[in-house]
Tab-separated table of C-alpha atoms and ligand atoms in Angstrom:
chain	number	residue	atom	x	y	z
A	1	HIS	CA	22.524	-11.117	9.072
A	2	LEU	CA	19.107	-10.348	10.500
A	3	HIS	CA	16.754	-13.308	10.871
A	4	ARG	CA	12.979	-13.264	10.737
A	5	ALA	CA	12.739	-14.424	14.333
A	6	GLU	CA	14.650	-11.414	15.496
A	7	TYR	CA	12.481	-8.867	13.806
A	8	ASP	CA	9.983	-6.946	15.924
A	9	TYR	CA	6.895	-6.470	13.809
A	10	TYR	CA	5.214	-4.503	16.530
A	11	LYS	CA	7.594	-1.578	16.453
A	12	TYR	CA	8.099	1.136	13.805
A	13	HIS	CA	11.363	0.820	11.954
A	14	PRO	CA	13.541	3.370	10.207
A	15	MET	CA	14.184	2.774	6.522
A	16	GLU	CA	17.586	1.053	6.896
A	17	GLU	CA	16.030	-1.595	9.158
A	18	ILE	CA	13.214	-2.155	6.702
A	19	VAL	CA	15.796	-2.560	3.869
A	20	SER	CA	17.733	-5.188	5.992
A	21	TRP	CA	14.431	-6.986	6.836
A	22	MET	CA	13.755	-7.222	3.047
A	23	SER	CA	17.120	-8.902	2.475
A	24	ALA	CA	16.531	-11.109	5.463
A	25	MET	CA	13.281	-12.311	4.033
A	26	VAL	CA	15.026	-13.253	0.772
A	27	ASN	CA	17.747	-15.109	2.762
A	28	ASP	CA	15.203	-16.977	4.866
A	29	TYR	CA	12.808	-17.962	2.097
A	30	PRO	CA	14.979	-18.003	-1.066
A	31	ASP	CA	12.606	-20.381	-2.939
A	32	VAL	CA	9.555	-18.060	-2.523
A	33	VAL	CA	10.847	-14.495	-2.020
A	34	THR	CA	12.686	-12.355	-4.424
A	35	MET	CA	13.534	-8.673	-4.021
A	36	MET	CA	13.170	-6.343	-7.057
A	37	ASP	CA	14.304	-2.766	-7.282
A	38	TYR	CA	11.878	-1.082	-9.612
A	39	GLY	CA	12.575	2.591	-9.220
A	40	ARG	CA	14.475	5.468	-7.812
A	41	THR	CA	13.286	8.387	-5.776
A	42	VAL	CA	13.913	12.078	-6.349
A	43	GLU	CA	16.846	11.865	-3.871
A	44	ASN	CA	18.063	8.818	-5.714
A	45	ARG	CA	17.115	6.103	-3.152
A	46	THR	CA	15.948	2.715	-4.401
A	47	ILE	CA	12.244	1.686	-4.427
A	48	SER	CA	12.096	-2.040	-3.738
A	49	LEU	CA	9.439	-4.641	-3.481
A	50	LEU	CA	9.240	-8.215	-2.352
A	51	LYS	CA	7.768	-10.659	-4.822
A	52	VAL	CA	6.308	-13.586	-2.868
A	53	GLY	CA	5.076	-16.743	-4.572
A	54	VAL	CA	5.709	-20.370	-5.220
A	55	GLN	CA	7.799	-20.829	-8.393
A	56	THR	CA	5.836	-22.749	-11.011
A	57	PRO	CA	8.064	-22.918	-14.086
A	58	GLY	CA	6.194	-22.544	-17.349
A	59	LYS	CA	2.989	-21.555	-15.746
A	60	LYS	CA	1.543	-18.052	-16.181
A	61	LYS	CA	0.641	-16.725	-12.838
A	62	LYS	CA	-1.810	-13.952	-11.737
A	63	ALA	CA	-0.696	-11.339	-9.198
A	64	VAL	CA	-1.713	-9.202	-6.293
A	65	TRP	CA	-0.255	-5.689	-5.711
A	66	MET	CA	0.133	-4.096	-2.347
A	67	ASP	CA	1.975	-0.830	-1.585
A	68	CYS	CA	2.434	0.865	1.730
A	69	GLY	CA	3.795	4.249	2.608
A	70	ILE	CA	2.765	6.406	-0.383
A	71	HIS	CA	2.450	8.989	2.393
A	72	ALA	CA	5.455	9.384	4.647
A	73	ARG	CA	3.823	9.970	8.030
A	74	GLU	CA	1.449	7.077	7.867
A	75	TRP	CA	3.852	4.723	9.724
A	76	ILE	CA	1.356	1.993	10.468
A	77	ALA	CA	1.164	1.271	6.676
A	78	PRO	CA	4.838	0.068	6.186
A	79	ALA	CA	4.453	-1.885	9.477
A	80	PHE	CA	1.397	-3.607	7.889
A	81	CYS	CA	3.124	-4.509	4.679
A	82	GLN	CA	5.882	-6.208	6.640
A	83	TYR	CA	3.388	-8.013	8.805
A	84	PHE	CA	1.470	-9.166	5.774
A	85	VAL	CA	4.512	-10.646	4.170
A	86	SER	CA	5.539	-12.444	7.389
A	87	GLN	CA	2.071	-13.874	7.753
A	88	ILE	CA	1.608	-15.205	4.237
A	89	LEU	CA	5.085	-16.793	4.517
A	90	GLN	CA	4.316	-18.356	7.854
A	91	SER	CA	0.913	-19.714	6.714
A	92	TYR	CA	1.544	-21.138	3.282
A	93	LYS	CA	3.292	-24.291	4.413
A	94	SER	CA	0.406	-25.438	6.664
A	95	ASP	CA	-2.623	-23.608	5.128
A	96	SER	CA	-3.623	-25.241	1.846
A	97	LEU	CA	-5.598	-22.277	0.615
A	98	MET	CA	-2.659	-19.959	1.057
A	99	LYS	CA	-0.393	-22.487	-0.561
A	100	GLN	CA	-2.770	-22.632	-3.624
A	101	MET	CA	-2.887	-18.852	-3.694
A	102	MET	CA	0.869	-18.721	-3.768
A	103	GLU	CA	1.039	-21.194	-6.549
A	104	ASN	CA	-1.513	-19.297	-8.578
A	105	MET	CA	-0.520	-15.710	-7.806
A	106	ASP	CA	2.527	-13.756	-7.022
A	107	PHE	CA	2.280	-11.110	-4.226
A	108	TYR	CA	4.102	-7.872	-5.069
A	109	VAL	CA	4.581	-5.953	-1.874
A	110	THR	CA	6.254	-2.555	-1.576
A	111	PRO	CA	6.789	-1.809	2.106
A	112	VAL	CA	7.740	1.698	1.634
A	113	PHE	CA	6.869	3.418	-1.584
A	114	ASN	CA	7.664	7.032	-0.749
A	115	VAL	CA	11.151	6.292	0.572
A	116	ASP	CA	12.431	9.872	0.619
A	117	GLY	CA	9.412	11.041	2.559
A	118	TYR	CA	9.642	8.196	4.999
A	119	VAL	CA	13.264	8.901	5.700
A	120	TYR	CA	12.423	12.574	6.145
A	121	SER	CA	9.561	11.725	8.564
A	122	TRP	CA	12.146	9.875	10.797
A	123	LYS	CA	14.530	12.887	10.845
A	124	ASP	CA	13.141	14.678	13.847
A	125	ASN	CA	9.975	15.882	15.588
A	126	THR	CA	9.472	18.774	13.256
A	127	THR	CA	9.382	16.484	10.168
A	128	ARG	CA	7.398	13.613	11.641
A	129	LEU	CA	4.134	14.631	9.990
A	130	TRP	CA	5.592	14.976	6.432
A	131	ARG	CA	3.200	13.543	3.809
A	132	LYS	CA	4.593	14.204	0.264
A	133	ASN	CA	7.681	13.094	-1.551
A	134	ARG	CA	10.761	15.341	-1.501
A	135	SER	CA	10.927	16.940	-4.901
A	136	PRO	CA	11.895	20.605	-5.016
A	137	GLY	CA	9.053	22.888	-6.002
A	138	PRO	CA	8.873	24.524	-9.412
A	139	ALA	CA	10.694	27.736	-10.134
A	140	GLY	CA	9.760	30.504	-7.780
A	141	CYS	CA	8.340	28.176	-5.089
A	142	SER	CA	10.571	27.406	-2.091
A	143	CYS	CA	8.400	24.464	-0.791
A	144	TYR	CA	9.215	20.822	-1.263
A	145	GLY	CA	7.045	17.891	-2.188
A	146	THR	CA	4.305	16.558	-4.409
A	147	ASP	CA	1.432	14.515	-3.049
A	148	LEU	CA	2.119	11.182	-4.757
A	149	ASN	CA	-1.598	10.199	-4.213
A	150	ARG	CA	-2.597	13.203	-6.372
A	151	ASN	CA	0.000	12.714	-9.118
A	152	PHE	CA	-1.334	9.653	-10.942
A	153	ASP	CA	-2.881	9.891	-14.361
A	154	ALA	CA	-6.509	9.542	-13.257
A	155	ASN	CA	-8.610	12.661	-13.735
A	156	TRP	CA	-5.387	14.363	-12.713
A	157	GLY	CA	-5.722	17.887	-11.232
A	158	THR	CA	-9.507	18.127	-11.368
A	159	ILE	CA	-10.808	17.897	-7.801
A	160	GLY	CA	-9.484	17.647	-4.235
A	161	VAL	CA	-6.029	18.894	-5.168
A	162	SER	CA	-3.990	22.091	-4.982
A	163	SER	CA	-1.728	23.786	-7.522
A	164	ASP	CA	0.080	25.483	-4.655
A	165	CYS	CA	3.374	23.659	-4.222
A	166	CYS	CA	3.338	24.338	-0.509
A	167	SER	CA	0.080	22.449	-0.051
A	168	ASN	CA	-0.023	18.957	1.323
A	169	ILE	CA	-2.278	18.006	-1.615
A	170	TYR	CA	-0.136	19.585	-4.354
A	171	CYS	CA	-0.708	17.390	-7.406
A	172	GLY	CA	2.564	18.183	-9.138
A	173	SER	CA	3.177	20.113	-12.401
A	174	ALA	CA	1.712	17.303	-14.602
A	175	PRO	CA	0.292	13.813	-14.290
A	176	MET	CA	3.176	11.479	-13.369
A	177	SER	CA	5.569	14.465	-12.977
A	178	GLU	CA	7.305	12.502	-10.153
A	179	PRO	CA	9.826	9.678	-10.676
A	180	GLU	CA	8.116	7.607	-7.990
A	181	THR	CA	4.722	7.808	-9.751
A	182	GLN	CA	6.396	6.991	-13.114
A	183	PHE	CA	8.133	3.919	-11.832
A	184	LEU	CA	4.916	2.469	-10.284
A	185	THR	CA	2.965	3.346	-13.469
A	186	TYR	CA	5.580	1.501	-15.623
A	187	PHE	CA	5.883	-1.428	-13.342
A	188	VAL	CA	2.241	-2.170	-12.743
A	189	GLY	CA	1.154	-0.838	-16.230
A	190	SER	CA	3.387	-3.285	-18.018
A	191	ARG	CA	1.861	-6.293	-16.118
A	192	LYS	CA	-1.638	-4.980	-15.765
A	193	GLU	CA	-3.366	-8.074	-17.154
A	194	ASP	CA	-1.714	-10.076	-14.361
A	195	PHE	CA	-3.011	-8.106	-11.463
A	196	LEU	CA	-6.322	-9.179	-9.897
A	197	CYS	CA	-6.157	-6.792	-7.051
A	198	TYR	CA	-4.444	-3.463	-6.244
A	199	LEU	CA	-4.363	-2.673	-2.573
A	200	THR	CA	-2.808	0.555	-1.419
A	201	ILE	CA	-2.356	1.022	2.338
A	202	HIS	CA	-2.746	4.318	4.121
A	203	SER	CA	-3.763	5.691	7.471
A	204	TYR	CA	-5.939	6.837	9.213
A	205	GLY	CA	-9.692	6.701	9.319
A	206	GLN	CA	-10.661	2.991	9.312
A	207	LEU	CA	-11.994	3.054	5.880
A	208	LEU	CA	-12.011	0.863	2.793
A	209	LEU	CA	-12.213	3.177	-0.185
A	210	VAL	CA	-13.356	2.065	-3.702
A	211	PRO	CA	-12.896	3.986	-6.965
A	212	TYR	CA	-13.421	6.672	-7.922
A	213	GLY	CA	-12.308	9.800	-6.010
A	214	HIS	CA	-14.093	12.006	-8.608
A	215	PRO	CA	-17.826	12.213	-7.826
A	216	ASN	CA	-18.720	12.115	-11.560
A	217	PHE	CA	-17.386	8.665	-12.098
A	218	THR	CA	-18.589	5.306	-10.735
A	219	ALA	CA	-16.727	2.104	-11.192
A	220	SER	CA	-18.314	-0.351	-13.642
A	221	ASN	CA	-18.093	-3.025	-10.924
A	222	TYR	CA	-19.094	-0.751	-8.136
A	223	ASN	CA	-21.612	-3.297	-6.736
A	224	GLU	CA	-18.992	-5.975	-6.665
A	225	LEU	CA	-16.389	-3.681	-5.098
A	226	MET	CA	-18.953	-2.686	-2.310
A	227	GLU	CA	-20.009	-6.309	-1.702
A	228	VAL	CA	-16.433	-7.534	-1.415
A	229	GLY	CA	-15.419	-4.456	0.565
A	230	LEU	CA	-18.337	-4.889	3.066
A	231	GLY	CA	-17.243	-8.597	3.465
A	232	ALA	CA	-13.715	-7.364	4.155
A	233	ALA	CA	-15.002	-4.854	6.732
A	234	GLN	CA	-16.879	-7.665	8.478
A	235	ALA	CA	-13.712	-9.771	8.499
A	236	VAL	CA	-11.863	-6.835	10.099
A	237	GLU	CA	-14.578	-6.387	12.715
A	238	LYS	CA	-14.454	-10.059	13.697
A	239	VAL	CA	-10.851	-9.811	14.855
A	240	HIS	CA	-10.985	-7.051	17.487
A	241	GLY	CA	-14.413	-5.460	17.028
A	242	MET	CA	-13.024	-2.537	15.086
A	243	LYS	CA	-15.443	-0.859	12.552
A	244	TYR	CA	-14.366	0.064	9.065
A	245	ARG	CA	-16.597	2.019	6.736
A	246	VAL	CA	-16.770	1.209	3.038
A	247	GLY	CA	-17.445	3.461	0.113
A	248	SER	CA	-16.079	5.740	-2.495
A	249	SER	CA	-14.045	8.757	-1.290
A	250	PRO	CA	-16.717	11.367	-2.261
A	251	ASP	CA	-19.295	9.331	-0.357
A	252	ILE	CA	-17.368	8.721	2.855
A	253	LEU	CA	-14.244	10.883	2.942
A	254	TYR	CA	-13.688	13.710	0.414
A	255	PRO	CA	-13.541	13.833	-3.377
A	256	ASN	CA	-10.049	13.736	-4.951
A	257	SER	CA	-8.269	12.908	-8.206
A	258	GLY	CA	-4.962	11.403	-9.235
A	259	SER	CA	-4.870	8.609	-6.673
A	260	SER	CA	-3.003	5.433	-7.354
A	261	ARG	CA	-6.156	3.349	-6.647
A	262	ASP	CA	-8.131	5.246	-9.335
A	263	TRP	CA	-5.273	4.889	-11.768
A	264	ALA	CA	-5.056	1.139	-11.148
A	265	HIS	CA	-8.767	0.718	-11.661
A	266	LEU	CA	-8.610	2.693	-14.868
A	267	GLN	CA	-5.858	0.281	-16.012
A	268	GLY	CA	-8.493	-2.445	-15.660
A	269	ILE	CA	-7.435	-3.942	-12.320
A	270	PRO	CA	-10.914	-4.745	-11.024
A	271	LEU	CA	-10.432	-5.045	-7.293
A	272	SER	CA	-8.707	-1.788	-6.437
A	273	TYR	CA	-8.963	-0.567	-2.884
A	274	THR	CA	-7.479	1.960	-0.490
A	275	PHE	CA	-7.165	0.879	3.078
A	276	GLU	CA	-7.193	3.546	5.728
A	277	LEU	CA	-5.927	1.755	8.794
A	278	ARG	CA	-6.390	2.813	12.480
A	279	ASP	CA	-7.306	4.973	14.158
A	280	ASN	CA	-10.224	7.361	13.940
A	281	GLY	CA	-8.149	10.431	14.909
A	282	THR	CA	-7.324	9.982	18.599
A	283	PHE	CA	-3.678	9.469	17.744
A	284	GLY	CA	-3.960	9.834	13.983
A	285	PHE	CA	-0.662	9.356	12.143
A	286	LYS	CA	1.065	8.811	15.562
A	287	LEU	CA	-0.568	5.533	16.283
A	288	PRO	CA	1.065	4.093	19.438
A	289	GLU	CA	3.245	1.017	18.971
A	290	ASP	CA	1.022	-0.915	21.274
A	291	GLN	CA	-1.717	-0.825	18.570
A	292	ILE	CA	0.436	-2.145	15.772
A	293	GLN	CA	-0.304	-5.778	16.368
A	294	ALA	CA	-4.110	-5.411	16.594
A	295	SER	CA	-4.221	-3.080	13.591
A	296	CYS	CA	-2.164	-5.510	11.473
A	297	GLU	CA	-4.092	-8.542	12.637
A	298	GLU	CA	-7.474	-7.044	11.635
A	299	ALA	CA	-6.319	-5.424	8.412
A	300	TYR	CA	-4.711	-8.737	7.409
A	301	SER	CA	-8.049	-10.447	7.770
A	302	GLY	CA	-9.726	-7.735	5.602
A	303	ALA	CA	-7.034	-7.902	2.932
A	304	LEU	CA	-7.214	-11.691	2.819
A	305	HIS	CA	-10.953	-11.483	2.268
A	306	ILE	CA	-10.463	-9.429	-0.902
A	307	ILE	CA	-7.520	-11.553	-2.094
A	308	THR	CA	-9.355	-14.785	-1.452
A	309	TYR	CA	-12.306	-13.484	-3.401
A	310	ALA	CA	-10.072	-12.493	-6.269
A	311	HIS	CA	-8.474	-15.937	-6.261
A	312	HIS	CA	-11.675	-17.868	-6.061
A	313	LYS	CA	-13.154	-15.824	-8.967
A	314	THR	CA	-10.242	-16.710	-11.237
A	315	PHE	CA	-9.086	-20.196	-10.185
B	401	PAY	O1	-9.522	8.671	-2.151
B	401	PAY	O2	-7.720	7.586	-2.086
B	401	PAY	C1	-8.395	8.448	-1.673
B	401	PAY	C2	-7.888	9.429	-0.712
B	401	PAY	C3	-7.111	8.759	0.371
B	401	PAY	C4	-6.248	9.510	1.218
B	401	PAY	C5	-5.632	10.744	0.545
B	401	PAY	O3	-4.757	10.574	-0.273
B	401	PAY	O4	-6.049	11.897	0.780
B	401	PAY	C6	-6.832	9.838	2.515
B	401	PAY	C7	-5.771	10.475	3.538
B	401	PAY	C8	-4.582	9.667	3.475
B	401	PAY	O5	-4.469	8.509	3.974
B	401	PAY	O6	-3.632	10.163	2.902
B	401	PAY	C9	-6.354	10.420	4.940
B	401	PAY	C10	-5.419	11.035	5.906
B	401	PAY	C11	-6.071	11.035	7.391
B	401	PAY	C12	-5.078	12.525	5.626
B	401	PAY	O7	-3.975	12.838	5.490
B	401	PAY	O8	-6.048	13.297	5.383
B	402	ZN	ZN1	-2.267	8.510	2.940
């Protein structure tokens, strides 16, 4: 089978290769990595995650959530999730803080959440910029796809959405109308007390977004979210000098509703963030492969800042 040393983290990979990579990680690190299938897509593909953590029998652990690829065309996001897993696995043996974090917390990482959309975006040049999932539209509409980042049960359907099923920001027929959204809601919702952070990875724009997407709501821990977020942006900048802006979507991007980040924060997960990785629009979703490494290195540093803060606060 495929071994970690043979995997090229600095290329984009089609879905089958990412699935083999997941199995390879389980094979290579059987004591710390398990793979869980937690859902099925509209087209009946499996949604899988890697749970990474040191097994500590009898001890109740906390957890960190990371998902990549809610939007199909944002290929740098799945690349980042894979890089993230490889880095924490490489460092925990020698880095005592990472070792402690892996003893106290499990990392639940979904490399590709919108599996159908991702597969479709790999089909050919005409589908490369697909964003949504692949559910057939409601009766009378011939378009496909719901925007999964508008479909969560968080002020659903109120702002920054469309009810036109042909729109890229179609929010679906109801909150959680999509199986993908339902599975994430069940999986995270049933363990919500465990999760210290919820990190959802998108591109592009070089932003770190805090709840909420709706301008009428402010997170109760907004100051903490901003302070930690600004620290993360500093950590990002230190790596390759890249600037990330930090703020709520209405303040620095555009208002919206039904995002997974807002839903997670409403569940009581305090440190919920959306990463918008490189770039600022020069290449946009088609970020060249020669920028994968630098994008991942800097975002890793930013994500670790948040995770380390969460760990330090609790343990
Ligand atoms: O507040 O979480 C939010 C919104 C985040 C993203 C969204 O769902 O609209 C922002 C966009 C994304 O990554 O999907 C940004 C990209 C560039 C887009 O498609 O507009
Ligand atoms: Zn996105």
